[in-house]
PDB file of C-alpha atoms in Angstrom:
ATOM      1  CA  UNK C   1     -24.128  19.817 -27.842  1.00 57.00           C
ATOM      2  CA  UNK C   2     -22.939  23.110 -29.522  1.00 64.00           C
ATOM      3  CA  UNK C   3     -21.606  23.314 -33.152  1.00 64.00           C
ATOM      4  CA  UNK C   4     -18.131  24.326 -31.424  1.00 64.00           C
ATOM      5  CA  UNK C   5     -17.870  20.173 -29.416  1.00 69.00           C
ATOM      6  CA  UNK C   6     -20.054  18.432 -32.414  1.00 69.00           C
ATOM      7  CA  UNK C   7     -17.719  19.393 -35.126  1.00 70.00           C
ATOM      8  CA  UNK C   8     -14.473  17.808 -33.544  1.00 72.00           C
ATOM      9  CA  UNK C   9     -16.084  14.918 -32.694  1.00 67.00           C
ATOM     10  CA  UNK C  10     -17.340  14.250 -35.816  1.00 65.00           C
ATOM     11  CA  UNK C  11     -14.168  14.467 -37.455  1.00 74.00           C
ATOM     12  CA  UNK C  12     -12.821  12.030 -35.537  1.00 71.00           C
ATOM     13  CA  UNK C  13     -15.646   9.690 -36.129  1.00 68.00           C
ATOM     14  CA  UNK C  14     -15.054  10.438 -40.187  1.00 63.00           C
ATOM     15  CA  UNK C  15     -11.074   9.437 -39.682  1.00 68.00           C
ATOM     16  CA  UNK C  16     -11.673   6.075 -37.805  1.00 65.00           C
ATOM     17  CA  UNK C  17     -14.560   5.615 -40.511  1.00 60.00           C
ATOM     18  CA  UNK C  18     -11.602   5.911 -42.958  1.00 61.00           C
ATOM     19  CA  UNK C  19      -8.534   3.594 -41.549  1.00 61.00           C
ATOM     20  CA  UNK C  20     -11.324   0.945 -41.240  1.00 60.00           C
ATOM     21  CA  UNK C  21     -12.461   1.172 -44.505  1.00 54.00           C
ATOM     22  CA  UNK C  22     -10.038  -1.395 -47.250  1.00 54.00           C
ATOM     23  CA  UNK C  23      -8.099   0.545 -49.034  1.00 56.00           C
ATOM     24  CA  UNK C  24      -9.329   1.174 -52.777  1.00 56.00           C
ATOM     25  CA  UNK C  25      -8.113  -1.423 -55.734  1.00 58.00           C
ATOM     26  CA  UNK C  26      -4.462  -1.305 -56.902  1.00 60.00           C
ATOM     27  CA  UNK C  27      -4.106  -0.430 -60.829  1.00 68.00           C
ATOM     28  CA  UNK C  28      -3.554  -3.320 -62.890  1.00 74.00           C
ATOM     29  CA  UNK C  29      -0.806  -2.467 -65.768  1.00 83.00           C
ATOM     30  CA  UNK C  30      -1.740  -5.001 -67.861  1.00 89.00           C
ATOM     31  CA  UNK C  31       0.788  -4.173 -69.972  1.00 89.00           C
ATOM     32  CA  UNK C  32       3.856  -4.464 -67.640  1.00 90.00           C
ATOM     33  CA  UNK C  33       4.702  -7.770 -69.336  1.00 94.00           C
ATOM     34  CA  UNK C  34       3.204 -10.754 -70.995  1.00 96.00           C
ATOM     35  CA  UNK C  35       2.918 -12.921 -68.196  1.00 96.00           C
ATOM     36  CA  UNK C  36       1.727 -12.669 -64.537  1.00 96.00           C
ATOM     37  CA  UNK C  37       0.984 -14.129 -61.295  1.00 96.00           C
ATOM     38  CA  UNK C  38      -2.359 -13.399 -59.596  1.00 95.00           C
ATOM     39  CA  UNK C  39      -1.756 -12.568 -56.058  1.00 93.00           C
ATOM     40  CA  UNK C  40      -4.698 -11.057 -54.141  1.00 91.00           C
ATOM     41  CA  UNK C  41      -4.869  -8.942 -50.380  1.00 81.00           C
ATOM     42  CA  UNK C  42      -4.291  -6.689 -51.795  1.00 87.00           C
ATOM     43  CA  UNK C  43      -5.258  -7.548 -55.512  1.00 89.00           C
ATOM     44  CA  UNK C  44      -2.062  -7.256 -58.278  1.00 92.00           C
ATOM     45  CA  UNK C  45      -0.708  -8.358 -61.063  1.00 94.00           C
ATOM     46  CA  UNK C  46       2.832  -9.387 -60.508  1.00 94.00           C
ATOM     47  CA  UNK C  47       4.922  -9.204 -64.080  1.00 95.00           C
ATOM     48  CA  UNK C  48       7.057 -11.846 -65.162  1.00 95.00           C
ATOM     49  CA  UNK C  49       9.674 -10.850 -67.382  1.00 92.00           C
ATOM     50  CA  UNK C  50      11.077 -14.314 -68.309  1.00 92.00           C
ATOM     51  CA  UNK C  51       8.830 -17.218 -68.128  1.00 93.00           C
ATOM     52  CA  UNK C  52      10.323 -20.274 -67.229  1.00 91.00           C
ATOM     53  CA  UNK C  53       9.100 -22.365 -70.709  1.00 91.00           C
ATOM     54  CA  UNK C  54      10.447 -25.270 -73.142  1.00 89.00           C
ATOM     55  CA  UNK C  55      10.558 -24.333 -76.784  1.00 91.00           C
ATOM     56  CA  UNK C  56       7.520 -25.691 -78.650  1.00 93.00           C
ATOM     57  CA  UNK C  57       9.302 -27.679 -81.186  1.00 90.00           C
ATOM     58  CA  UNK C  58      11.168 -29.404 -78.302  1.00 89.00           C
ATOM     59  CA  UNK C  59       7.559 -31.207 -77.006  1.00 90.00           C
ATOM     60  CA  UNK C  60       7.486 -34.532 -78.243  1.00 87.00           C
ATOM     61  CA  UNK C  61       4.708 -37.166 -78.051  1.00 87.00           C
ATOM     62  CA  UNK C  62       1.885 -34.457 -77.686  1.00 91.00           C
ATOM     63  CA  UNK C  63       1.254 -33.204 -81.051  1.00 91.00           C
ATOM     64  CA  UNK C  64      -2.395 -34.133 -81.077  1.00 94.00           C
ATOM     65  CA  UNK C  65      -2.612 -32.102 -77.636  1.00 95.00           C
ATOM     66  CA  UNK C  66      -0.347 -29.588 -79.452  1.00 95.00           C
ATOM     67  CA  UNK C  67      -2.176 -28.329 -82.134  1.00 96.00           C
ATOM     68  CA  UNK C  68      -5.942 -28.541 -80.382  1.00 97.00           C
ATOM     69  CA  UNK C  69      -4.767 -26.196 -77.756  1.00 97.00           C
ATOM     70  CA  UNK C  70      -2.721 -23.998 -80.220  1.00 97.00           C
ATOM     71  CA  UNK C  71      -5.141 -23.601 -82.352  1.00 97.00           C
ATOM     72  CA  UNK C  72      -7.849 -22.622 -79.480  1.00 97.00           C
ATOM     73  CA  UNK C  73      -5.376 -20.807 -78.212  1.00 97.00           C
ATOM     74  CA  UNK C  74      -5.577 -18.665 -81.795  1.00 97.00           C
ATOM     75  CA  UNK C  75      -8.629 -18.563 -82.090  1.00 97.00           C
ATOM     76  CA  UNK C  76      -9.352 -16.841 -78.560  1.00 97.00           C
ATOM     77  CA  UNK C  77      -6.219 -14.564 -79.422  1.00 96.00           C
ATOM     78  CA  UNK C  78      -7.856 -13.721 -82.892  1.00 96.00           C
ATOM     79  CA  UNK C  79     -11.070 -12.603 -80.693  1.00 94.00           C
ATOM     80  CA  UNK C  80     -12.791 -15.403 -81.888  1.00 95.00           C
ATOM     81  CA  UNK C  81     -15.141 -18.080 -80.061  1.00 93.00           C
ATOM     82  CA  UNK C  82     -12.788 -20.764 -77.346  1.00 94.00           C
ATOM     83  CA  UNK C  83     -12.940 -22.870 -74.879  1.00 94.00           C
ATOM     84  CA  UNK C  84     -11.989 -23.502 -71.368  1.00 94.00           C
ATOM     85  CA  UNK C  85      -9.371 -26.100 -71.399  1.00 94.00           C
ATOM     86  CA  UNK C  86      -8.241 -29.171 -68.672  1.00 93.00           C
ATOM     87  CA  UNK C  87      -4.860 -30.719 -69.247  1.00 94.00           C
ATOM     88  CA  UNK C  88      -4.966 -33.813 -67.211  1.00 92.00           C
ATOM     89  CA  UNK C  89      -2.980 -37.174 -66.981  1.00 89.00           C
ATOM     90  CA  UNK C  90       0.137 -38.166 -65.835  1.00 86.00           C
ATOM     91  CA  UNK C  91       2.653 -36.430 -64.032  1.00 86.00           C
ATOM     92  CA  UNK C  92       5.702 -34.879 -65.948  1.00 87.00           C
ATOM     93  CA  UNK C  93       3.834 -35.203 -69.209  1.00 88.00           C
ATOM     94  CA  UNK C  94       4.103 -31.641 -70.451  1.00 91.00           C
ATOM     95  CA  UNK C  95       0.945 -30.098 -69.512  1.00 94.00           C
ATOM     96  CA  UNK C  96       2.043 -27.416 -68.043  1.00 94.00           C
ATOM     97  CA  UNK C  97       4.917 -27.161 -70.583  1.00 94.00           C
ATOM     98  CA  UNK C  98       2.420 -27.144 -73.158  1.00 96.00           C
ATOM     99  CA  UNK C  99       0.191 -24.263 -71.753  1.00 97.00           C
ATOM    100  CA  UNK C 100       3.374 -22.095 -71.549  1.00 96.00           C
ATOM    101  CA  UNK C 101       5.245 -22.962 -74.952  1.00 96.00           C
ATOM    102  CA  UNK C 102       1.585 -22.051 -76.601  1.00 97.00           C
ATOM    103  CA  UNK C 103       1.878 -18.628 -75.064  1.00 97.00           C
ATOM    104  CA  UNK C 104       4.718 -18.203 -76.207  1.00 96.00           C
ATOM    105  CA  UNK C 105       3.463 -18.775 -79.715  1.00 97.00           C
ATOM    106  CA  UNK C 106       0.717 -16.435 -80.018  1.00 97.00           C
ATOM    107  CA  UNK C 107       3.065 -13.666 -78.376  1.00 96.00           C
ATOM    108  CA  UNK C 108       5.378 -14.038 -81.435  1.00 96.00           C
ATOM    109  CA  UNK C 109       2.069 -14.464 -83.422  1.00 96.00           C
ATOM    110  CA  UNK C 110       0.322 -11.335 -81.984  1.00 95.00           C
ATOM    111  CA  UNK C 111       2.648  -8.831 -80.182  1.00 94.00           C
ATOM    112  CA  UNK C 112       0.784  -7.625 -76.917  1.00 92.00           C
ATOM    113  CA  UNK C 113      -2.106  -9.355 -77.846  1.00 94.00           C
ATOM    114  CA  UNK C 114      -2.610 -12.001 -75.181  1.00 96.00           C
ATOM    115  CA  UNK C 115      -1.726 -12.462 -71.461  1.00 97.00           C
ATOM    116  CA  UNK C 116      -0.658 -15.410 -69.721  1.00 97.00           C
ATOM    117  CA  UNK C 117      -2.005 -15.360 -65.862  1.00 97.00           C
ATOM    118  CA  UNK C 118      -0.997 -17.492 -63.187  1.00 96.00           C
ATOM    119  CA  UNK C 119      -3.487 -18.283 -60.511  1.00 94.00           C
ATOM    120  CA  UNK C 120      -2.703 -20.586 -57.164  1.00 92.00           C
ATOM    121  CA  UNK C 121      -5.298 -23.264 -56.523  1.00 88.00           C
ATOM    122  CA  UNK C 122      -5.778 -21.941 -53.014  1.00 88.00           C
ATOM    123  CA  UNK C 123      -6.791 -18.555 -54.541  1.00 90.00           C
ATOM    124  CA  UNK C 124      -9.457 -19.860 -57.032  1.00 89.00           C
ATOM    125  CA  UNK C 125     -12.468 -18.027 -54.934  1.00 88.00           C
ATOM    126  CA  UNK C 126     -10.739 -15.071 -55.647  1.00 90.00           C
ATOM    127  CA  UNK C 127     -11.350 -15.400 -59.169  1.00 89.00           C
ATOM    128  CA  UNK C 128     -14.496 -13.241 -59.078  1.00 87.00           C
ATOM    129  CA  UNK C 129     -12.630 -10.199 -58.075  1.00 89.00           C
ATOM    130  CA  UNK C 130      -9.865 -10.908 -60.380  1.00 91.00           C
ATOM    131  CA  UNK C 131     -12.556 -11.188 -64.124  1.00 90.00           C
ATOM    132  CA  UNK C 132     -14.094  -8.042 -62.751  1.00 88.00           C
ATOM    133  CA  UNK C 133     -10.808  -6.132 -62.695  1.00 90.00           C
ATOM    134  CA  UNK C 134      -9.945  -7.858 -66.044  1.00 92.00           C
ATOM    135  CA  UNK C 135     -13.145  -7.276 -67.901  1.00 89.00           C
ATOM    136  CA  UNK C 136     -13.497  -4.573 -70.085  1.00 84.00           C
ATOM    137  CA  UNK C 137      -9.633  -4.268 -71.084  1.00 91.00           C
ATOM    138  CA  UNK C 138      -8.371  -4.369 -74.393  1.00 92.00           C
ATOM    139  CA  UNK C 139      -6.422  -7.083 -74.282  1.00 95.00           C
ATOM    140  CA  UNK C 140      -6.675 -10.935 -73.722  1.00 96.00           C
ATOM    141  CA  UNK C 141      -5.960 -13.100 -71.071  1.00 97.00           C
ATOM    142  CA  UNK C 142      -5.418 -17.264 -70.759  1.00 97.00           C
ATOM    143  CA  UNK C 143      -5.758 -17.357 -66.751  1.00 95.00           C
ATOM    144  CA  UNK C 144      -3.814 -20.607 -66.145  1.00 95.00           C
ATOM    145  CA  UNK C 145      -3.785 -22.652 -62.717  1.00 93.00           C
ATOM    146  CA  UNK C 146      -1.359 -25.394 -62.642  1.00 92.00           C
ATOM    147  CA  UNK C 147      -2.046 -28.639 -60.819  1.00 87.00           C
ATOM    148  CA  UNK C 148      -5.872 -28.049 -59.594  1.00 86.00           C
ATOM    149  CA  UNK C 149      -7.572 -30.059 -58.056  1.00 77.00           C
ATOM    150  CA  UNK C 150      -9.766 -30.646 -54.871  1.00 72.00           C
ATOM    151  CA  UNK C 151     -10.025 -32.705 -51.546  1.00 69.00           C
ATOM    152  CA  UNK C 152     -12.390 -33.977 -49.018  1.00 61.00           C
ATOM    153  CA  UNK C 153     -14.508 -30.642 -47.745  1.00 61.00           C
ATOM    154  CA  UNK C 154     -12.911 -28.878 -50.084  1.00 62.00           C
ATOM    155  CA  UNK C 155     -15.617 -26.499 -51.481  1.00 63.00           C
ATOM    156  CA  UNK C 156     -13.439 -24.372 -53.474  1.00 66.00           C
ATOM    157  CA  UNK C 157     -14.787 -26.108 -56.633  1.00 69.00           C
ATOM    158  CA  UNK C 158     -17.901 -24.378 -56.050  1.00 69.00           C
ATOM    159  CA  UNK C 159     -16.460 -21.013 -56.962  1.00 70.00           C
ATOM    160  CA  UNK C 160     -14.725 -22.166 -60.239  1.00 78.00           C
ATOM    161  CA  UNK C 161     -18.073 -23.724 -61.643  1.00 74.00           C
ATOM    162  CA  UNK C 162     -19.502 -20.791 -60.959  1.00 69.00           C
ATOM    163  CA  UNK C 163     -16.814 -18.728 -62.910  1.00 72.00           C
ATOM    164  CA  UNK C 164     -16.122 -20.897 -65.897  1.00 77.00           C
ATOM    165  CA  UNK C 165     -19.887 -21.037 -66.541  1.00 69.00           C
ATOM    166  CA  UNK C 166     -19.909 -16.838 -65.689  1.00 62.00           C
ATOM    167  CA  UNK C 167     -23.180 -16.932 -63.474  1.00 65.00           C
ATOM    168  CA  UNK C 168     -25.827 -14.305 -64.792  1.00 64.00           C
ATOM    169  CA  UNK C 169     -22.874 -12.055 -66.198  1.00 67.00           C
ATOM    170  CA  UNK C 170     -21.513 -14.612 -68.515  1.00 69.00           C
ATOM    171  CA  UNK C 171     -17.698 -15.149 -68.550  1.00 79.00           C
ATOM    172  CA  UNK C 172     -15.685 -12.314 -70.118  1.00 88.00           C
ATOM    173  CA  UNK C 173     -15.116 -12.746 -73.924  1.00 90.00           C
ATOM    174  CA  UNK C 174     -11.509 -11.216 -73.352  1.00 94.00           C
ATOM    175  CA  UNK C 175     -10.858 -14.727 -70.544  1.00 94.00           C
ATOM    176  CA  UNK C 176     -10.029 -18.405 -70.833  1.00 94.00           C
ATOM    177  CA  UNK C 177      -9.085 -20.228 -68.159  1.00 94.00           C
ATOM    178  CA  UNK C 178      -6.593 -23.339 -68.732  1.00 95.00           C
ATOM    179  CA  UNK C 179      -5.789 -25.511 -66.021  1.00 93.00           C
ATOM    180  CA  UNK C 180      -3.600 -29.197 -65.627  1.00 93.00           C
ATOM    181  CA  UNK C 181      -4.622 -31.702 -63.271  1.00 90.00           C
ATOM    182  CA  UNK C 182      -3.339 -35.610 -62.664  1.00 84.00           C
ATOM    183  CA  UNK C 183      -6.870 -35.687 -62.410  1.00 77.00           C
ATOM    184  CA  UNK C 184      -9.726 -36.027 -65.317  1.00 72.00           C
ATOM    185  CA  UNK C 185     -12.442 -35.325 -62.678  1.00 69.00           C
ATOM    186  CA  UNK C 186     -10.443 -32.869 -60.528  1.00 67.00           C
ATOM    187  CA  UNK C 187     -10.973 -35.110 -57.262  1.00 60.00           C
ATOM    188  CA  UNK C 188     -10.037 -37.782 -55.871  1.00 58.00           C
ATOM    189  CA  UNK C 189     -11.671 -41.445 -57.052  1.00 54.00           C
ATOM    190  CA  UNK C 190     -12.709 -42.139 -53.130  1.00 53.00           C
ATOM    191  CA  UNK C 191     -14.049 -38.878 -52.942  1.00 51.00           C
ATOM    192  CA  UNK C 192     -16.378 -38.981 -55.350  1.00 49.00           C
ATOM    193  CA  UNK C 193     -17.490 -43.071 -54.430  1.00 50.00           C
ATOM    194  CA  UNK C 194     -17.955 -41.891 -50.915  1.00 53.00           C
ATOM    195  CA  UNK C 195     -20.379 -39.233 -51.785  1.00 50.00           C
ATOM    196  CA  UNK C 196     -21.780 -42.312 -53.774  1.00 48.00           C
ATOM    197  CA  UNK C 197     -22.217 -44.287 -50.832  1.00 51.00           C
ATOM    198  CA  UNK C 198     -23.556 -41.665 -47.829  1.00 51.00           C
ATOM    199  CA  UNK C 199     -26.051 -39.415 -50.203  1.00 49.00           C
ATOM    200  CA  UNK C 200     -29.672 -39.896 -50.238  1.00 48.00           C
ATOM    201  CA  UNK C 201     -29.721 -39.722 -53.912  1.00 48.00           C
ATOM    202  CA  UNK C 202     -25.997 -41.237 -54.992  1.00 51.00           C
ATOM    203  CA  UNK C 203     -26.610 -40.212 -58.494  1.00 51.00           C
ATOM    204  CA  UNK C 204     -27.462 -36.473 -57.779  1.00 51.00           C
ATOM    205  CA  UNK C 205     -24.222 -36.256 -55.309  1.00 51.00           C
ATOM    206  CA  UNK C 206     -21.837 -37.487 -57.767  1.00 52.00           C
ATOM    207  CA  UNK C 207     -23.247 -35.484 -60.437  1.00 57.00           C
ATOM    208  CA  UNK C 208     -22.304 -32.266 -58.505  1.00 55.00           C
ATOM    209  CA  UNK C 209     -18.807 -33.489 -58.165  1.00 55.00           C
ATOM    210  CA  UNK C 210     -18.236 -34.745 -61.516  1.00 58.00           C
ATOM    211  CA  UNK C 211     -19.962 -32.124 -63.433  1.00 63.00           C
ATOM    212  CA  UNK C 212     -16.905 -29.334 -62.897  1.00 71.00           C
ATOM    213  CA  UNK C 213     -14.786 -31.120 -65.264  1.00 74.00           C
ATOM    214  CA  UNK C 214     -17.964 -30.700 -67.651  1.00 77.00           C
ATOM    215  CA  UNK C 215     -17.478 -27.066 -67.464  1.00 81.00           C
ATOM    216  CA  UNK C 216     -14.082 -27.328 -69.902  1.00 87.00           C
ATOM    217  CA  UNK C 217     -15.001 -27.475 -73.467  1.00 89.00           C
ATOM    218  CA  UNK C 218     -11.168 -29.279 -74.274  1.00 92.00           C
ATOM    219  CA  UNK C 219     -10.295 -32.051 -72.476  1.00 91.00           C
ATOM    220  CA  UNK C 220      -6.552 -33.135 -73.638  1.00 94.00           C
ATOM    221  CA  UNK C 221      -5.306 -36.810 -71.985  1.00 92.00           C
ATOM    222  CA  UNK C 222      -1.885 -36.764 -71.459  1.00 92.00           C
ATOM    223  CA  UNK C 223       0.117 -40.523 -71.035  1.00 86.00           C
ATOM    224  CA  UNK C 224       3.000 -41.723 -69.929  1.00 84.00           C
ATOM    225  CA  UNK C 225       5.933 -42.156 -73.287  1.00 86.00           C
ATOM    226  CA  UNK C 226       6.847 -44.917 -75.022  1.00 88.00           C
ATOM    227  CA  UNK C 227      10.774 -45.748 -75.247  1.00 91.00           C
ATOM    228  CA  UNK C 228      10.613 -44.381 -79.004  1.00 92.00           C
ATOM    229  CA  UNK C 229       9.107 -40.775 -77.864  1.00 91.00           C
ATOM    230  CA  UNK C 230      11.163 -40.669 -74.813  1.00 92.00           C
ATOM    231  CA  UNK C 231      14.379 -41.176 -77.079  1.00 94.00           C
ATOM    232  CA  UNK C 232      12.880 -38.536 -79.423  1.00 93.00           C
ATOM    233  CA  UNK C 233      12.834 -36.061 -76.512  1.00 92.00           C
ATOM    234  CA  UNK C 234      16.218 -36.936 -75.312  1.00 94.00           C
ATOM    235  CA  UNK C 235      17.902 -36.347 -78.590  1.00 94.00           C
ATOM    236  CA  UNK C 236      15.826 -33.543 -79.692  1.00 93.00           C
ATOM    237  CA  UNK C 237      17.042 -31.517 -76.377  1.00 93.00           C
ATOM    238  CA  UNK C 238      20.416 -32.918 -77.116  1.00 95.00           C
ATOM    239  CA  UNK C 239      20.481 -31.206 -80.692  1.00 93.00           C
ATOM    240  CA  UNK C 240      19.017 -28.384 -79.479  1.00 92.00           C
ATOM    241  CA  UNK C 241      21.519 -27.632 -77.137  1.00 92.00           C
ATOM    242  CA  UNK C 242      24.657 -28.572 -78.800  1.00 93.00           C
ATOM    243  CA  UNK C 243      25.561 -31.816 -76.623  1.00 94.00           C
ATOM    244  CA  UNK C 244      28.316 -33.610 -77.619  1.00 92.00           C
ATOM    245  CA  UNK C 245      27.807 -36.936 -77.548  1.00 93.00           C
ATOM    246  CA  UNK C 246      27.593 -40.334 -79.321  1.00 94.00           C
ATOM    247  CA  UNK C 247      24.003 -41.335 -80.269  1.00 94.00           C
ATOM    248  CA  UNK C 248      24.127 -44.689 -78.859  1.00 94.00           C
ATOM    249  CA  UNK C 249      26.006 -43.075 -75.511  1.00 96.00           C
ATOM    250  CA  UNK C 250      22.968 -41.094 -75.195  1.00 96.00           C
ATOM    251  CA  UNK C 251      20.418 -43.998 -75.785  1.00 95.00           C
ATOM    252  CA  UNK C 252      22.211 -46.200 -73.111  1.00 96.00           C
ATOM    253  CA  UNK C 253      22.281 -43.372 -70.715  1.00 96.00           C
ATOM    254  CA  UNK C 254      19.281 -42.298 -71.029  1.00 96.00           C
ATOM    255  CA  UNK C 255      17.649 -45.452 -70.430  1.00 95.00           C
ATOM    256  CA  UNK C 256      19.723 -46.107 -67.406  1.00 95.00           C
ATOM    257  CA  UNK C 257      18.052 -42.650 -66.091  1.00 95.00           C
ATOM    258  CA  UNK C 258      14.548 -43.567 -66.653  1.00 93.00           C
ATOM    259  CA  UNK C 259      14.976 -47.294 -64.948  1.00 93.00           C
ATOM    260  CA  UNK C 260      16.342 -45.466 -62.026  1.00 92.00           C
ATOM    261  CA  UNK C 261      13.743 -42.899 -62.090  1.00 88.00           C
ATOM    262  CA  UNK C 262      10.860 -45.592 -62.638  1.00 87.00           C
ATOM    263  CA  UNK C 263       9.706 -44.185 -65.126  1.00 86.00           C
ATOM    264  CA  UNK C 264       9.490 -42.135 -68.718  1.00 89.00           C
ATOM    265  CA  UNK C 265       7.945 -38.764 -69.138  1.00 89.00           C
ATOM    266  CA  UNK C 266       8.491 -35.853 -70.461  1.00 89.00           C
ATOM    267  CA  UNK C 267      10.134 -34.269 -67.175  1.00 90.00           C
ATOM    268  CA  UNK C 268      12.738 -37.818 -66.922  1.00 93.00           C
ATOM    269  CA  UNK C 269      13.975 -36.718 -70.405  1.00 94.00           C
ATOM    270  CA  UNK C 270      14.095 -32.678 -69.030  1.00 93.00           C
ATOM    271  CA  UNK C 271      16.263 -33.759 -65.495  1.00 94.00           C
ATOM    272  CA  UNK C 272      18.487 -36.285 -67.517  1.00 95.00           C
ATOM    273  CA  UNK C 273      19.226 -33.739 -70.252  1.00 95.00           C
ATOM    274  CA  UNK C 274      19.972 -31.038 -67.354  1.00 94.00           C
ATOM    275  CA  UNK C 275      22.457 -33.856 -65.324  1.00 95.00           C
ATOM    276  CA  UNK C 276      24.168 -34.999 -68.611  1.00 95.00           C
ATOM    277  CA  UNK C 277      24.990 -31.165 -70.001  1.00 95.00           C
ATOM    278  CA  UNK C 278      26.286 -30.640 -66.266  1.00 95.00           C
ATOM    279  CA  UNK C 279      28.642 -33.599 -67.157  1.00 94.00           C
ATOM    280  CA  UNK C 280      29.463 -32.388 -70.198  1.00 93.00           C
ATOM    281  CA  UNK C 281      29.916 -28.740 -68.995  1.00 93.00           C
ATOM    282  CA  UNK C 282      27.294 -27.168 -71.743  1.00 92.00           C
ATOM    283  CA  UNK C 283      25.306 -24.660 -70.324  1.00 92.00           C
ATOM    284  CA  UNK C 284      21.800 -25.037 -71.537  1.00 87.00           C
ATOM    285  CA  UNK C 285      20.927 -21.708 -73.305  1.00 79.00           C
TER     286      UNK C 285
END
């Protein structure tokens, strides 16, 4: 074949080469904002410009939980030794409200200083791709996944014990990862009792399912309320926002609205505050 034929066939050749190949990486502005969402094919940062968070002070009952994760929190913004932390207990407890309202701390704390990034449970094995395009920045992230947690077959797990412990590389000193779960093990009781029951060696199987909660340094317990901190949160969002209404109006009502809901929690005291300043006709500012 002369030079003349080999030379536009070749070129073709190189441009199919080329729309099969992935296209190279996004930038990631990690400045755009102080919060993001992780969204990956193809790999970004989304900005947030308004999280959707409860003021700090307004978190009642959790002031143990608080000030352990605050002051982690601080300590990883300061560039100083933390942990990986799991949020897990009851539903509508604050966990996640607590992960956010921290944030919001250290950004008044230290301006630019630390990220807040949202990853979806069903993109966890993505989280490789996502501490190599984060490692080496200047600035600090909290990678946060709310509500994680696995099912039967599920081997998802797999990848986030190997990226809270970091593999060879180590995890990046500039990442934490935070997560909630209604879960202390991150699966489900029969999961782990049937791997109990089938395995050769029950000991060794639940060990492997067990040990990924092992890989948070901070575990926080969240519980349902008592009447007394369930009141507390009721009024304190009633002050807050400038409700008018009688104290012992409130208490009734706001017992009525956790009998009917079944039960008290931090998220009961959010919806009833949100239905009564609708009542009222107080926007909630």
């Amino acid at each position: 074949m002369s030079p003349e034929t080999l030379l536009p066939l070749l070129t073709r050749i190189a441009a199919a080469l080329e729309r099969l190949a992935p296209p190279p990486p996004l930038p990631l502005d990690v400045t755009a904002a102080d919060a993001f969402v992780w969204h990956p094919d193809p790999d970004r940062l989304e900005p947030v410009p308004a999280v959707n968070r409860v003021d700090i002070v307004l978190l009642q009952g959790v002031e143990r939980q608080r000030d352990i994760l605050l002051d982690n929190t601080r300590r990883f913004a300061a560039g100083l030794p933390a942990n990986n932390a799991l949020l897990w207990g009851a539903r509508g407890t604050g966990k996640s409200s607590l992960v956010k309202s921290v944030h919001a701390v250290i950004c008044q704390e230290r301006p630019a200083e630390l990220a807040l990034v949202e990853i979806q449970r069903e993109d966890i094995p993505t989280l490789p791709r996502l501490l190599t395009r984060l490692k080496g920045e200047r600035r600090r992230f909290v990678l946060f996944c709310d509500d994680l947690s696995f099912d039967h077959d599920d081997a998802h797990y797999k990848s986030l014990k190997a990226v809270l412990d970091g593999g060879i590389e180590g995890r990046p000193d500039n990442v934490v990862f935070y997560a909630t779960s209604n879960r202390r093990h991150l699966m489900p009781r029969d999961m782990i009792e049937n791997e109990r029951s089938t395995a050769i060696n029950p000991a060794e199987a639940v060990e492997e399912k067990v040990s990924l909660s092992d890989r948070f340094g901070l575990w926080l317990g969240f519980h349902n309320c008592d009447q007394d901190a369930y009141f507390a949160m009721i009024e304190g969002y009633a002050r807050h926002y400038g409700l008018d209404i009688p104290a012992d109006r409130l208490r009734a009502e706001a017992v009525e609205w956790s009998v009917t809901r079944g039960s008290r929690s931090g998220r009961v005291a959010w919806q009833f505050i949100q239905d009564l300043a609708g009542r009222l006709g107080t926007p909630l500012r």
